[in-house]
Amino acid sequence: MVEEGVEPARYVDRMTYVESTIVRIRPQQFHGTIGVEDWRVVGEGACAYFRTASFAVGAQFVQAISEMPGVEEEYPDVDVRQEGVIVRLITVTGDYYGLTERHVELARQISAVARTLGIPADPSAVQTVQVTIDALAGPGVVAFWRALLGYRDRAGSGEDLIDPRRRGAPFYFQQMDAPRPQRNRVHVDVWVPYDQAEARIAAALAAGGRLVNDADAPSNWVLADPEGNEACVGVAGPPEPTTDCP
């Protein structure tokens, strides 16, 4: 993310863009499109949180999503809890890990279903967390963690591992040229909605943290706890000017 060797997964820069009939889009394009106000792109796709009154209401919501026309073309990831439902949209293939124009329409449809059922969305409630490890001998380190976690490579990347069930936190391996004994070699990247970063950072500082580096703000910041353990706060794609397409 910043100088001195601390760098989180750069969502925009490290997503894989290849030629295809499927139209890839970047987080800014997604956020800038009409009808996706319930959604925020964080480190692992476009996410929305819908507050339900009960587990039964959440199950009803998921059932309605499953019956949307065309949803079988790319099912969303859904996490149902008593308090609410998290829905995530992301394409995961051997050569691509990211968003497509199809996700814009899916987001609109899912939000429409929620409104019909009287279920409110809370965009401030979404986030994703990633573990970043500094590595001098990258391939060997990655191989160890791949075997230990039961993870697999992300879109052919040699420096990213993901949970094939898409539940566990992803791991990113940051190549280092020399040891860095004066600082921790493992840190957490916290991806938050673009409009929640300032509040989250302020809360962390009020809780005893300190700002280490903000050279890459407003896309990412490095913080440290009272003992010097570092964490990065990242955002993906503040919206571009609003459009009415795709």
XYZ file of N, CA and C in Angstrom:
738
model
N 0.814 -1.195 0.000
C 0.000 0.000 0.000
C 0.851 1.250 0.000
N 1.906 1.262 0.761
C 2.722 2.454 0.881
C 4.176 2.078 0.853
N 5.015 3.070 1.052
C 6.449 2.845 1.091
C 6.819 1.985 2.282
N 8.070 1.655 2.420
C 8.619 0.854 3.494
C 8.078 -0.575 3.484
N 7.570 -1.020 2.334
C 7.250 -2.428 2.176
C 5.870 -2.853 2.589
N 5.030 -1.944 3.074
C 3.679 -2.341 3.450
C 2.759 -2.060 2.289
N 2.165 -3.105 1.720
C 1.302 -2.915 0.567
C 0.174 -3.921 0.605
N -1.087 -3.457 0.635
C -2.205 -4.399 0.628
C -2.485 -4.845 -0.792
N -3.436 -5.762 -0.909
C -3.881 -6.151 -2.245
C -4.558 -4.951 -2.887
N -4.011 -4.468 -3.992
C -4.622 -3.346 -4.694
C -5.731 -3.898 -5.564
N -6.972 -3.714 -5.108
C -8.115 -4.359 -5.756
C -8.178 -4.010 -7.233
N -8.042 -2.743 -7.560
C -8.183 -2.344 -8.953
C -6.987 -2.804 -9.766
N -5.787 -2.551 -9.268
C -4.595 -2.827 -10.053
C -4.360 -4.315 -10.244
N -4.756 -5.145 -9.286
C -4.395 -6.547 -9.336
C -5.521 -7.440 -9.826
N -6.662 -6.875 -10.135
C -7.695 -7.677 -10.762
C -7.235 -8.055 -12.162
N -7.656 -9.217 -12.630
C -7.203 -9.726 -13.914
C -8.173 -9.303 -15.014
N -7.672 -8.566 -15.994
C -8.509 -8.128 -17.110
C -8.016 -8.797 -18.393
N -8.865 -9.625 -19.007
C -8.490 -10.318 -20.229
C -9.604 -10.138 -21.248
N -9.269 -10.370 -22.505
C -10.262 -10.236 -23.564
C -11.328 -11.322 -23.422
N -12.572 -10.951 -23.537
C -13.661 -11.910 -23.403
C -14.938 -11.277 -23.917
N -15.955 -12.132 -24.187
C -17.245 -11.599 -24.553
C -17.954 -11.020 -23.336
N -17.547 -11.399 -22.140
C -18.100 -10.843 -20.916
C -17.404 -9.507 -20.655
N -18.191 -8.479 -20.392
C -17.632 -7.149 -20.212
C -17.209 -6.958 -18.764
N -15.900 -6.814 -18.548
C -15.378 -6.551 -17.211
C -15.583 -5.085 -16.867
N -15.853 -4.811 -15.608
C -15.952 -3.425 -15.167
C -15.131 -3.233 -13.900
N -14.734 -1.993 -13.669
C -13.961 -1.654 -12.480
C -14.889 -1.132 -11.385
N -14.403 -1.121 -10.157
C -15.249 -0.663 -9.048
C -15.859 0.719 -9.265
N -15.088 1.658 -9.843
C -15.627 2.998 -10.074
C -16.838 2.962 -10.996
N -16.768 2.113 -12.024
C -17.891 2.002 -12.951
C -19.125 1.439 -12.256
N -18.909 0.448 -11.417
C -20.030 -0.133 -10.690
C -20.676 0.914 -9.789
N -19.880 1.583 -8.977
C -20.417 2.567 -8.041
C -21.109 3.731 -8.746
N -20.654 4.066 -9.940
C -21.194 5.222 -10.644
C -22.440 4.941 -11.448
N -22.991 3.744 -11.328
C -24.152 3.365 -12.125
C -25.438 3.499 -11.306
N -26.469 3.995 -11.917
C -27.753 4.177 -11.245
C -28.339 2.824 -10.842
N -28.905 2.783 -9.627
C -29.614 1.604 -9.168
C -28.832 0.669 -8.282
N -27.574 1.010 -7.966
C -26.767 0.134 -7.111
C -26.384 0.840 -5.805
N -27.219 1.757 -5.362
C -26.901 2.547 -4.175
C -26.819 1.701 -2.903
N -27.434 0.523 -2.899
C -27.372 -0.362 -1.728
C -26.036 -1.075 -1.616
N -25.205 -1.021 -2.646
C -24.041 -1.880 -2.786
C -22.744 -1.093 -2.649
N -21.705 -1.785 -2.168
C -20.369 -1.223 -2.119
C -19.367 -2.286 -2.561
N -18.426 -1.882 -3.394
C -17.342 -2.784 -3.775
C -16.271 -2.699 -2.706
N -15.939 -3.842 -2.140
C -14.845 -3.918 -1.167
C -13.796 -4.872 -1.731
N -12.978 -5.482 -0.906
C -11.866 -6.257 -1.440
C -12.252 -7.516 -2.183
N -13.440 -8.018 -1.933
C -13.834 -9.287 -2.539
C -15.170 -9.153 -3.263
N -15.299 -8.189 -4.128
C -16.488 -8.050 -4.941
C -17.453 -6.984 -4.449
N -18.624 -6.916 -5.103
C -19.673 -5.974 -4.710
C -20.543 -6.640 -3.662
N -20.730 -5.960 -2.537
C -21.458 -6.546 -1.414
C -22.585 -5.636 -0.953
N -23.621 -6.259 -0.423
C -24.727 -5.512 0.177
C -25.177 -6.251 1.424
N -25.595 -5.474 2.428
C -26.104 -6.047 3.662
C -27.555 -5.615 3.829
N -28.433 -6.598 3.991
C -29.862 -6.337 4.134
C -30.302 -6.759 5.532
N -30.850 -5.816 6.279
C -31.264 -6.079 7.664
C -32.641 -6.724 7.671
N -32.709 -7.943 8.189
C -33.972 -8.689 8.243
C -34.474 -8.749 9.682
N -35.783 -8.882 9.832
C -36.367 -8.924 11.171
C -36.198 -10.282 11.836
N -35.895 -11.302 11.038
C -35.774 -12.653 11.589
C -35.032 -13.539 10.590
N -34.653 -14.725 11.056
C -34.018 -15.694 10.167
C -34.998 -16.125 9.079
N -36.274 -16.240 9.448
C -37.288 -16.655 8.473
C -37.421 -15.643 7.345
N -37.375 -14.361 7.690
C -37.447 -13.324 6.655
C -36.212 -13.400 5.753
N -35.051 -13.637 6.361
C -33.838 -13.792 5.565
C -33.935 -14.957 4.603
N -34.492 -16.072 5.082
C -34.652 -17.240 4.221
C -35.636 -16.946 3.083
N -36.691 -16.206 3.392
C -37.656 -15.814 2.355
C -36.984 -14.953 1.301
N -36.125 -14.050 1.744
C -35.395 -13.176 0.833
C -34.494 -13.990 -0.092
N -33.769 -14.933 0.471
C -32.874 -15.762 -0.334
C -33.671 -16.602 -1.326
N -34.799 -17.106 -0.895
C -35.658 -17.868 -1.811
C -36.082 -17.005 -2.988
N -36.452 -15.760 -2.694
C -36.874 -14.857 -3.769
C -35.722 -14.556 -4.718
N -34.506 -14.409 -4.184
C -33.338 -14.199 -5.037
C -33.141 -15.404 -5.965
N -33.310 -16.597 -5.409
C -33.090 -17.815 -6.201
C -34.086 -17.946 -7.339
N -35.215 -17.248 -7.252
C -36.251 -17.332 -8.279
C -36.183 -16.194 -9.299
N -35.199 -15.300 -9.170
C -35.068 -14.212 -10.132
C -34.729 -14.770 -11.511
N -35.287 -14.220 -12.563
C -34.978 -14.693 -13.918
C -33.483 -14.533 -14.231
N -32.867 -15.593 -14.705
C -31.474 -15.537 -15.127
C -30.448 -15.663 -14.027
N -30.872 -15.801 -12.770
C -29.899 -15.849 -11.680
C -29.000 -17.078 -11.783
N -29.496 -18.125 -12.451
C -28.706 -19.346 -12.574
C -27.461 -19.145 -13.443
N -27.397 -18.041 -14.189
C -26.211 -17.776 -14.997
C -24.990 -17.484 -14.115
N -25.233 -16.895 -12.961
C -24.142 -16.651 -12.011
C -24.743 -16.362 -10.639
N -24.809 -17.397 -9.831
C -25.427 -17.243 -8.524
C -24.584 -16.340 -7.622
N -25.229 -15.492 -6.832
C -24.474 -14.692 -5.861
C -24.068 -15.535 -4.667
N -23.058 -15.072 -3.929
C -22.719 -15.667 -2.644
C -23.631 -15.041 -1.595
N -24.239 -15.875 -0.756
C -25.205 -15.395 0.225
C -24.856 -15.941 1.607
N -24.883 -15.069 2.601
C -24.649 -15.436 3.994
C -25.876 -15.005 4.791
N -26.605 -15.977 5.344
C -27.851 -15.691 6.056
C -27.630 -15.818 7.560
N -27.926 -14.763 8.265
C -27.889 -14.765 9.732
C -29.224 -14.243 10.246
N -29.454 -14.380 11.551
C -30.713 -13.919 12.103
C -30.911 -12.421 11.903
N -29.812 -11.660 12.016
C -29.918 -10.204 11.939
C -29.989 -9.672 10.521
N -29.454 -10.436 9.567
C -29.423 -9.904 8.220
C -28.807 -10.860 7.219
N -28.792 -10.427 5.971
C -28.281 -11.226 4.858
C -27.219 -10.426 4.123
N -26.066 -11.034 3.931
C -25.013 -10.430 3.121
C -25.022 -11.111 1.757
N -25.040 -10.308 0.702
C -24.999 -10.828 -0.660
C -23.744 -10.288 -1.335
N -23.006 -11.165 -1.985
C -21.781 -10.756 -2.671
C -21.832 -11.172 -4.124
N -21.381 -10.281 -5.001
C -21.332 -10.544 -6.433
C -19.887 -10.486 -6.896
N -19.413 -11.567 -7.470
C -18.051 -11.594 -8.006
C -17.927 -12.780 -8.957
N -17.164 -12.598 -10.016
C -16.863 -13.684 -10.941
C -15.527 -14.293 -10.564
N -15.503 -15.608 -10.391
C -14.275 -16.321 -10.038
C -14.050 -17.409 -11.078
N -13.069 -17.199 -11.954
C -12.710 -18.192 -12.960
C -11.196 -18.383 -12.940
N -10.710 -19.220 -13.842
C -9.283 -19.452 -13.889
C -8.484 -18.263 -14.361
N -9.132 -17.306 -15.063
C -8.386 -16.169 -15.584
C -8.966 -14.816 -15.172
N -9.961 -14.825 -14.285
C -10.559 -13.546 -13.903
C -11.149 -13.623 -12.509
N -10.966 -12.551 -11.772
C -11.511 -12.425 -10.413
C -11.971 -10.989 -10.267
N -13.257 -10.728 -10.481
C -13.703 -9.354 -10.427
C -15.152 -9.198 -10.851
N -15.495 -7.985 -11.276
C -16.864 -7.614 -11.588
C -17.115 -7.575 -13.091
N -18.365 -7.783 -13.460
C -18.781 -7.684 -14.851
C -20.062 -6.851 -14.927
N -20.445 -6.477 -16.145
C -21.690 -5.739 -16.323
C -22.890 -6.532 -15.808
N -22.812 -7.835 -15.873
C -23.895 -8.677 -15.372
C -24.169 -8.398 -13.899
N -23.136 -8.084 -13.134
C -23.319 -7.843 -11.706
C -24.131 -6.583 -11.434
N -24.043 -5.617 -12.321
C -24.843 -4.402 -12.141
C -26.323 -4.755 -12.186
N -26.717 -5.530 -13.169
C -28.126 -5.899 -13.293
C -28.565 -6.793 -12.129
N -27.706 -7.712 -11.723
C -28.038 -8.561 -10.580
C -28.244 -7.731 -9.319
N -27.372 -6.759 -9.099
C -27.495 -5.904 -7.922
C -28.821 -5.164 -7.934
N -29.181 -4.630 -9.083
C -30.461 -3.924 -9.192
C -31.634 -4.853 -8.887
N -31.594 -6.052 -9.446
C -32.688 -6.994 -9.235
C -32.807 -7.398 -7.773
N -31.672 -7.671 -7.132
C -31.688 -8.093 -5.729
C -32.193 -6.969 -4.833
N -31.791 -5.741 -5.108
C -32.287 -4.610 -4.334
C -33.790 -4.431 -4.527
N -34.262 -4.663 -5.733
C -35.692 -4.551 -5.995
C -36.475 -5.603 -5.206
N -35.946 -6.823 -5.138
C -36.586 -7.878 -4.350
C -36.643 -7.474 -2.877
N -35.545 -6.922 -2.375
C -35.513 -6.496 -0.972
C -36.568 -5.424 -0.703
N -36.685 -4.467 -1.604
C -37.685 -3.410 -1.415
C -39.100 -3.986 -1.416
N -39.352 -4.948 -2.304
C -40.673 -5.573 -2.362
C -41.027 -6.253 -1.044
N -40.020 -6.837 -0.399
C -40.233 -7.542 0.867
C -40.113 -6.612 2.073
N -39.832 -5.344 1.826
C -39.705 -4.394 2.925
C -38.453 -4.581 3.743
N -37.376 -5.049 3.119
C -36.108 -5.305 3.814
C -35.139 -4.176 3.491
N -34.703 -3.407 4.493
C -33.800 -2.279 4.224
C -32.355 -2.724 4.060
N -31.630 -1.971 3.247
C -30.198 -2.220 3.056
C -29.399 -1.268 3.932
N -28.210 -1.714 4.345
C -27.297 -0.881 5.131
C -25.911 -0.969 4.499
N -25.604 -0.086 3.546
C -24.308 -0.162 2.854
C -23.108 0.010 3.781
N -23.287 0.653 4.925
C -22.154 0.888 5.831
C -21.687 -0.381 6.530
N -22.481 -1.458 6.449
C -22.187 -2.648 7.239
C -21.277 -3.655 6.534
N -20.929 -3.421 5.278
C -20.115 -4.413 4.568
C -18.627 -4.127 4.737
N -17.841 -5.180 4.717
C -16.385 -5.071 4.720
C -15.815 -6.431 4.359
N -14.558 -6.472 3.961
C -13.827 -7.725 3.825
C -12.451 -7.554 4.448
N -11.891 -8.666 4.874
C -10.588 -8.661 5.544
C -9.656 -9.611 4.815
N -8.438 -9.183 4.629
C -7.416 -9.984 3.952
C -6.160 -10.042 4.822
N -5.481 -11.173 4.796
C -4.215 -11.337 5.505
C -3.074 -11.194 4.503
N -2.128 -10.319 4.809
C -0.971 -10.103 3.933
C 0.300 -10.555 4.639
N 1.102 -11.340 3.939
C 2.341 -11.885 4.490
C 3.514 -11.440 3.630
N 4.535 -10.870 4.261
C 5.770 -10.542 3.549
C 6.540 -11.829 3.277
N 7.066 -11.989 2.078
C 7.755 -13.221 1.713
C 9.033 -12.909 0.948
N 10.144 -13.495 1.382
C 11.409 -13.388 0.657
C 11.486 -14.462 -0.430
N 11.072 -15.689 -0.089
C 11.034 -16.791 -1.048
C 9.575 -17.079 -1.361
N 8.987 -16.241 -2.202
C 7.558 -16.258 -2.430
C 6.949 -17.610 -2.758
N 7.402 -18.297 -3.809
C 6.754 -19.555 -4.188
C 6.733 -20.592 -3.068
N 7.822 -20.705 -2.333
C 7.862 -21.670 -1.241
C 6.915 -21.311 -0.112
N 6.836 -20.032 0.202
C 5.927 -19.580 1.251
C 4.482 -19.792 0.829
N 4.167 -19.441 -0.413
C 2.806 -19.617 -0.920
C 2.413 -21.085 -0.903
N 3.323 -21.966 -1.312
C 3.022 -23.396 -1.348
C 2.664 -23.921 0.040
N 3.380 -23.455 1.069
C 3.097 -23.878 2.436
C 1.688 -23.471 2.844
N 1.359 -22.211 2.649
C 0.060 -21.716 3.083
C -1.072 -22.297 2.241
N -0.817 -22.564 0.977
C -1.828 -23.194 0.126
C -2.199 -24.566 0.688
N -1.174 -25.336 1.061
C -1.413 -26.672 1.607
C -2.059 -26.601 2.987
N -1.575 -25.701 3.830
C -2.089 -25.605 5.198
C -3.552 -25.182 5.231
N -3.908 -24.194 4.418
C -5.259 -23.638 4.439
C -6.241 -24.411 3.568
N -5.727 -25.203 2.623
C -6.612 -25.827 1.654
C -7.138 -24.821 0.649
N -6.387 -23.742 0.425
C -6.781 -22.686 -0.498
C -6.274 -23.009 -1.905
N -6.622 -22.140 -2.846
C -6.112 -22.285 -4.212
C -5.702 -20.919 -4.747
N -4.931 -20.940 -5.833
C -4.476 -19.693 -6.441
C -5.666 -18.899 -6.965
N -5.552 -17.586 -6.902
C -6.615 -16.719 -7.396
C -6.319 -16.301 -8.826
N -7.182 -16.702 -9.741
C -7.097 -16.294 -11.148
C -5.685 -16.414 -11.703
N -5.024 -17.521 -11.391
C -3.690 -17.756 -11.908
C -2.601 -16.943 -11.251
N -2.912 -16.191 -10.222
C -1.911 -15.364 -9.550
C -1.004 -16.228 -8.689
N 0.279 -15.910 -8.711
C 1.219 -16.615 -7.858
C 1.390 -15.980 -6.499
N 0.643 -14.901 -6.225
C 0.813 -14.189 -4.961
C -0.482 -14.033 -4.169
N -1.557 -14.655 -4.645
C -2.849 -14.572 -3.967
C -3.447 -15.958 -3.796
N -3.968 -16.221 -2.603
C -4.680 -17.461 -2.336
C -6.084 -17.135 -1.865
N -7.059 -17.935 -2.320
C -8.433 -17.743 -1.884
C -9.028 -19.068 -1.424
N -9.996 -18.964 -0.543
C -10.756 -20.114 -0.075
C -11.662 -20.574 -1.214
N -11.548 -21.821 -1.681
C -12.407 -22.268 -2.781
C -13.883 -22.226 -2.435
N -14.213 -22.218 -1.138
C -15.615 -22.090 -0.713
C -16.005 -20.629 -0.504
N -15.048 -19.732 -0.697
C -15.255 -18.287 -0.627
C -15.848 -17.846 0.715
N -15.307 -18.423 1.795
C -15.729 -18.008 3.131
C -14.566 -17.451 3.944
N -13.414 -18.099 3.875
C -12.264 -17.647 4.644
C -11.621 -16.416 4.026
N -10.877 -15.670 4.848
C -10.180 -14.477 4.369
C -9.127 -14.858 3.335
N -9.005 -14.088 2.251
C -7.940 -14.353 1.272
C -6.578 -13.998 1.853
N -5.544 -14.573 1.280
C -4.161 -14.293 1.684
C -3.413 -13.702 0.494
N -2.650 -12.655 0.771
C -1.815 -12.023 -0.255
C -0.369 -12.074 0.213
N 0.544 -12.462 -0.691
C 1.956 -12.612 -0.354
C 2.756 -11.528 -1.052
N 3.294 -10.623 -0.244
C 4.000 -9.453 -0.736
C 5.492 -9.762 -0.835
N 6.000 -9.738 -2.057
C 7.399 -10.066 -2.276
C 8.310 -9.022 -1.650
N 9.283 -9.475 -0.852
C 10.239 -8.589 -0.198
C 11.631 -8.844 -0.762
N 12.418 -7.799 -0.883
C 13.782 -7.930 -1.378
C 14.785 -8.192 -0.271
N 14.436 -7.800 0.952
C 15.340 -7.972 2.091
C 14.516 -8.140 3.355
N 15.081 -8.771 4.391
C 14.349 -8.929 5.653
C 13.977 -7.570 6.241
N 12.912 -7.573 7.024
C 12.451 -6.346 7.652
C 12.225 -6.623 9.138
N 13.302 -6.866 9.876
C 13.154 -7.314 11.272
C 12.536 -6.274 12.189
N 12.609 -5.004 11.814
C 12.093 -3.970 12.712
C 10.582 -3.834 12.651
N 9.902 -4.539 11.729
C 8.451 -4.415 11.598
C 7.827 -5.786 11.377
N 6.539 -5.882 11.722
C 5.860 -7.169 11.572
C 5.763 -7.573 10.110
N 5.842 -8.864 9.867
C 5.809 -9.376 8.497
C 4.439 -9.893 8.106
N 3.496 -9.854 9.023
C 2.120 -10.226 8.728
C 1.223 -9.072 9.159
N 0.347 -8.637 8.280
C -0.606 -7.603 8.677
C -1.959 -7.864 8.027
N -2.958 -7.174 8.525
C -4.330 -7.336 8.064
C -4.718 -6.142 7.197
N -5.364 -6.427 6.082
C -5.945 -5.384 5.231
C -7.451 -5.395 5.449
N -8.005 -4.265 5.805
C -9.440 -4.150 6.028
C -10.026 -3.283 4.923
N -10.874 -3.887 4.097
C -11.523 -3.157 3.005
C -12.890 -2.701 3.485
N -13.150 -1.412 3.415
C -14.408 -0.838 3.875
C -15.047 -0.045 2.737
N -16.334 0.268 2.834
C -16.962 1.102 1.808
C -16.253 2.445 1.679
N -16.195 2.963 0.467
C -15.465 4.210 0.222
C -15.966 5.359 1.073
N -17.247 5.321 1.465
C -17.805 6.413 2.262
C -17.761 6.140 3.764
N -17.059 5.066 4.163
C -16.928 4.736 5.580
C -15.490 4.775 6.077
N -14.544 4.999 5.173
C -13.131 4.909 5.549
C -12.744 5.923 6.618
N -13.143 7.165 6.450
C -12.746 8.192 7.414
C -13.262 7.866 8.813
N -14.508 7.415 8.897
C -15.072 7.084 10.200
C -14.363 5.891 10.823
N -14.027 4.892 10.008
C -13.354 3.707 10.545
C -11.956 4.062 11.047
N -11.248 4.885 10.296
C -9.910 5.299 10.706
C -9.983 6.122 11.990
N -10.939 7.031 12.047
C -11.093 7.855 13.251
C -11.369 6.988 14.468
N -12.190 5.958 14.307
C -12.496 5.071 15.420
C -11.259 4.316 15.888
N -10.445 3.863 14.911
C -9.227 3.139 15.263
C -8.233 4.043 15.985
N -8.115 5.282 15.547
C -7.207 6.220 16.204
C -7.706 6.560 17.605
N -9.013 6.719 17.759
C -9.582 7.022 19.073
C -9.407 5.860 20.041
N -9.259 4.649 19.496
C -9.085 3.463 20.329
C -7.620 3.209 20.676
N -6.748 4.163 20.369
C -5.351 4.035 20.743
C -4.397 3.779 19.602
N -4.904 3.716 18.379
C -4.028 3.487 17.238
C -3.332 4.758 16.797
N -2.455 4.614 15.816
C -1.771 5.777 15.253
C -1.675 5.617 13.744
N -1.614 6.736 13.075
C -1.476 6.736 11.622
C -0.001 6.601 11.267
N 0.326 5.561 10.498
C 1.710 5.328 10.092
C 2.008 6.031 8.773
N 1.072 5.938 7.830
C 1.316 6.516 6.510
C 0.000 6.724 5.784
N -0.193 7.900 5.215
C -1.383 8.155 4.412
C -1.014 8.669 3.027
N 0.169 8.275 2.551
C 0.642 8.755 1.250
C -0.269 8.328 0.110
N -0.988 7.213 0.272
C -1.865 6.716 -0.788
C -3.337 7.031 -0.536
N -3.622 7.867 0.452
C -5.002 8.286 0.683
C -5.488 9.077 -0.539
N -6.744 8.989 -0.894
C -7.846 8.368 -0.153
C -8.161 6.936 -0.552
N -7.202 6.193 -1.086
C -7.474 4.799 -1.430
C -6.987 3.832 -0.360
N -5.950 4.205 0.381
C -5.504 3.332 1.469
C -4.647 4.077 2.483
N -4.652 3.535 3.687
C -3.932 4.113 4.815
C -3.277 2.983 5.598
N -2.158 3.271 6.266
C -1.518 2.311 7.153
C -1.659 2.817 8.585
N -2.189 1.969 9.455
C -2.346 2.279 10.867
C -1.549 1.290 11.687
N -1.374 1.591 12.962
C -0.701 0.670 13.870
C -1.387 0.724 15.226
N -1.406 -0.412 15.908
C -1.973 -0.451 17.254
C -0.946 0.072 18.258
N -1.275 0.169 19.540
C -0.331 0.731 20.515
C 0.999 0.004 20.609
N 1.069 -1.261 20.152
C 2.321 -2.013 20.206
C 3.027 -2.056 18.863
N 2.507 -1.338 17.879
C 3.179 -1.248 16.586
C 2.737 -2.250 15.539
N 1.773 -3.114 15.849
C 1.258 -4.053 14.844
C 0.436 -3.283 13.813
N 0.757 -3.494 12.555
C 0.176 -2.666 11.507
C -1.044 -3.287 10.841
N -1.867 -2.430 10.295
C -3.030 -2.839 9.514
C -3.268 -1.774 8.450
N -3.796 -2.195 7.334
C -4.110 -1.265 6.256
C -5.617 -1.157 6.091
N -6.078 0.052 5.844
C -7.479 0.303 5.508
C -7.525 0.676 4.040
N -8.311 -0.057 3.278
C -8.379 0.192 1.839
C -9.805 0.396 1.373
N -9.965 1.160 0.293
C -11.261 1.331 -0.347
C -11.106 1.042 -1.834
N -12.208 0.634 -2.445
C -12.191 0.306 -3.869
C -13.142 1.209 -4.617
N -12.600 2.064 -5.461
C -13.374 2.772 -6.445
C -14.473 3.695 -6.005
N -14.159 4.866 -5.428
C -15.220 5.869 -5.259
C -15.900 6.113 -6.594
N -17.190 6.414 -6.588
C -17.948 6.449 -7.848
C -17.502 7.510 -8.805
N -17.579 7.160 -10.088
C -17.400 8.130 -11.150
C -18.724 8.866 -11.349
N -18.792 9.852 -12.230
C -20.072 10.516 -12.488
C -21.165 9.524 -12.835
N -22.353 9.739 -12.287
C -23.467 8.810 -12.439
C -23.873 8.636 -13.901
N -24.139 7.382 -14.264
C -24.622 7.079 -15.614
C -25.886 6.249 -15.506
N -26.548 6.085 -16.604
C -27.765 5.262 -16.611
C -27.555 3.968 -17.370
N -26.292 3.528 -17.460
C -25.993 2.303 -18.161
C -24.855 1.615 -17.435
N -24.616 0.307 -17.616
C -25.221 -0.470 -18.684
C -26.692 -0.730 -18.401
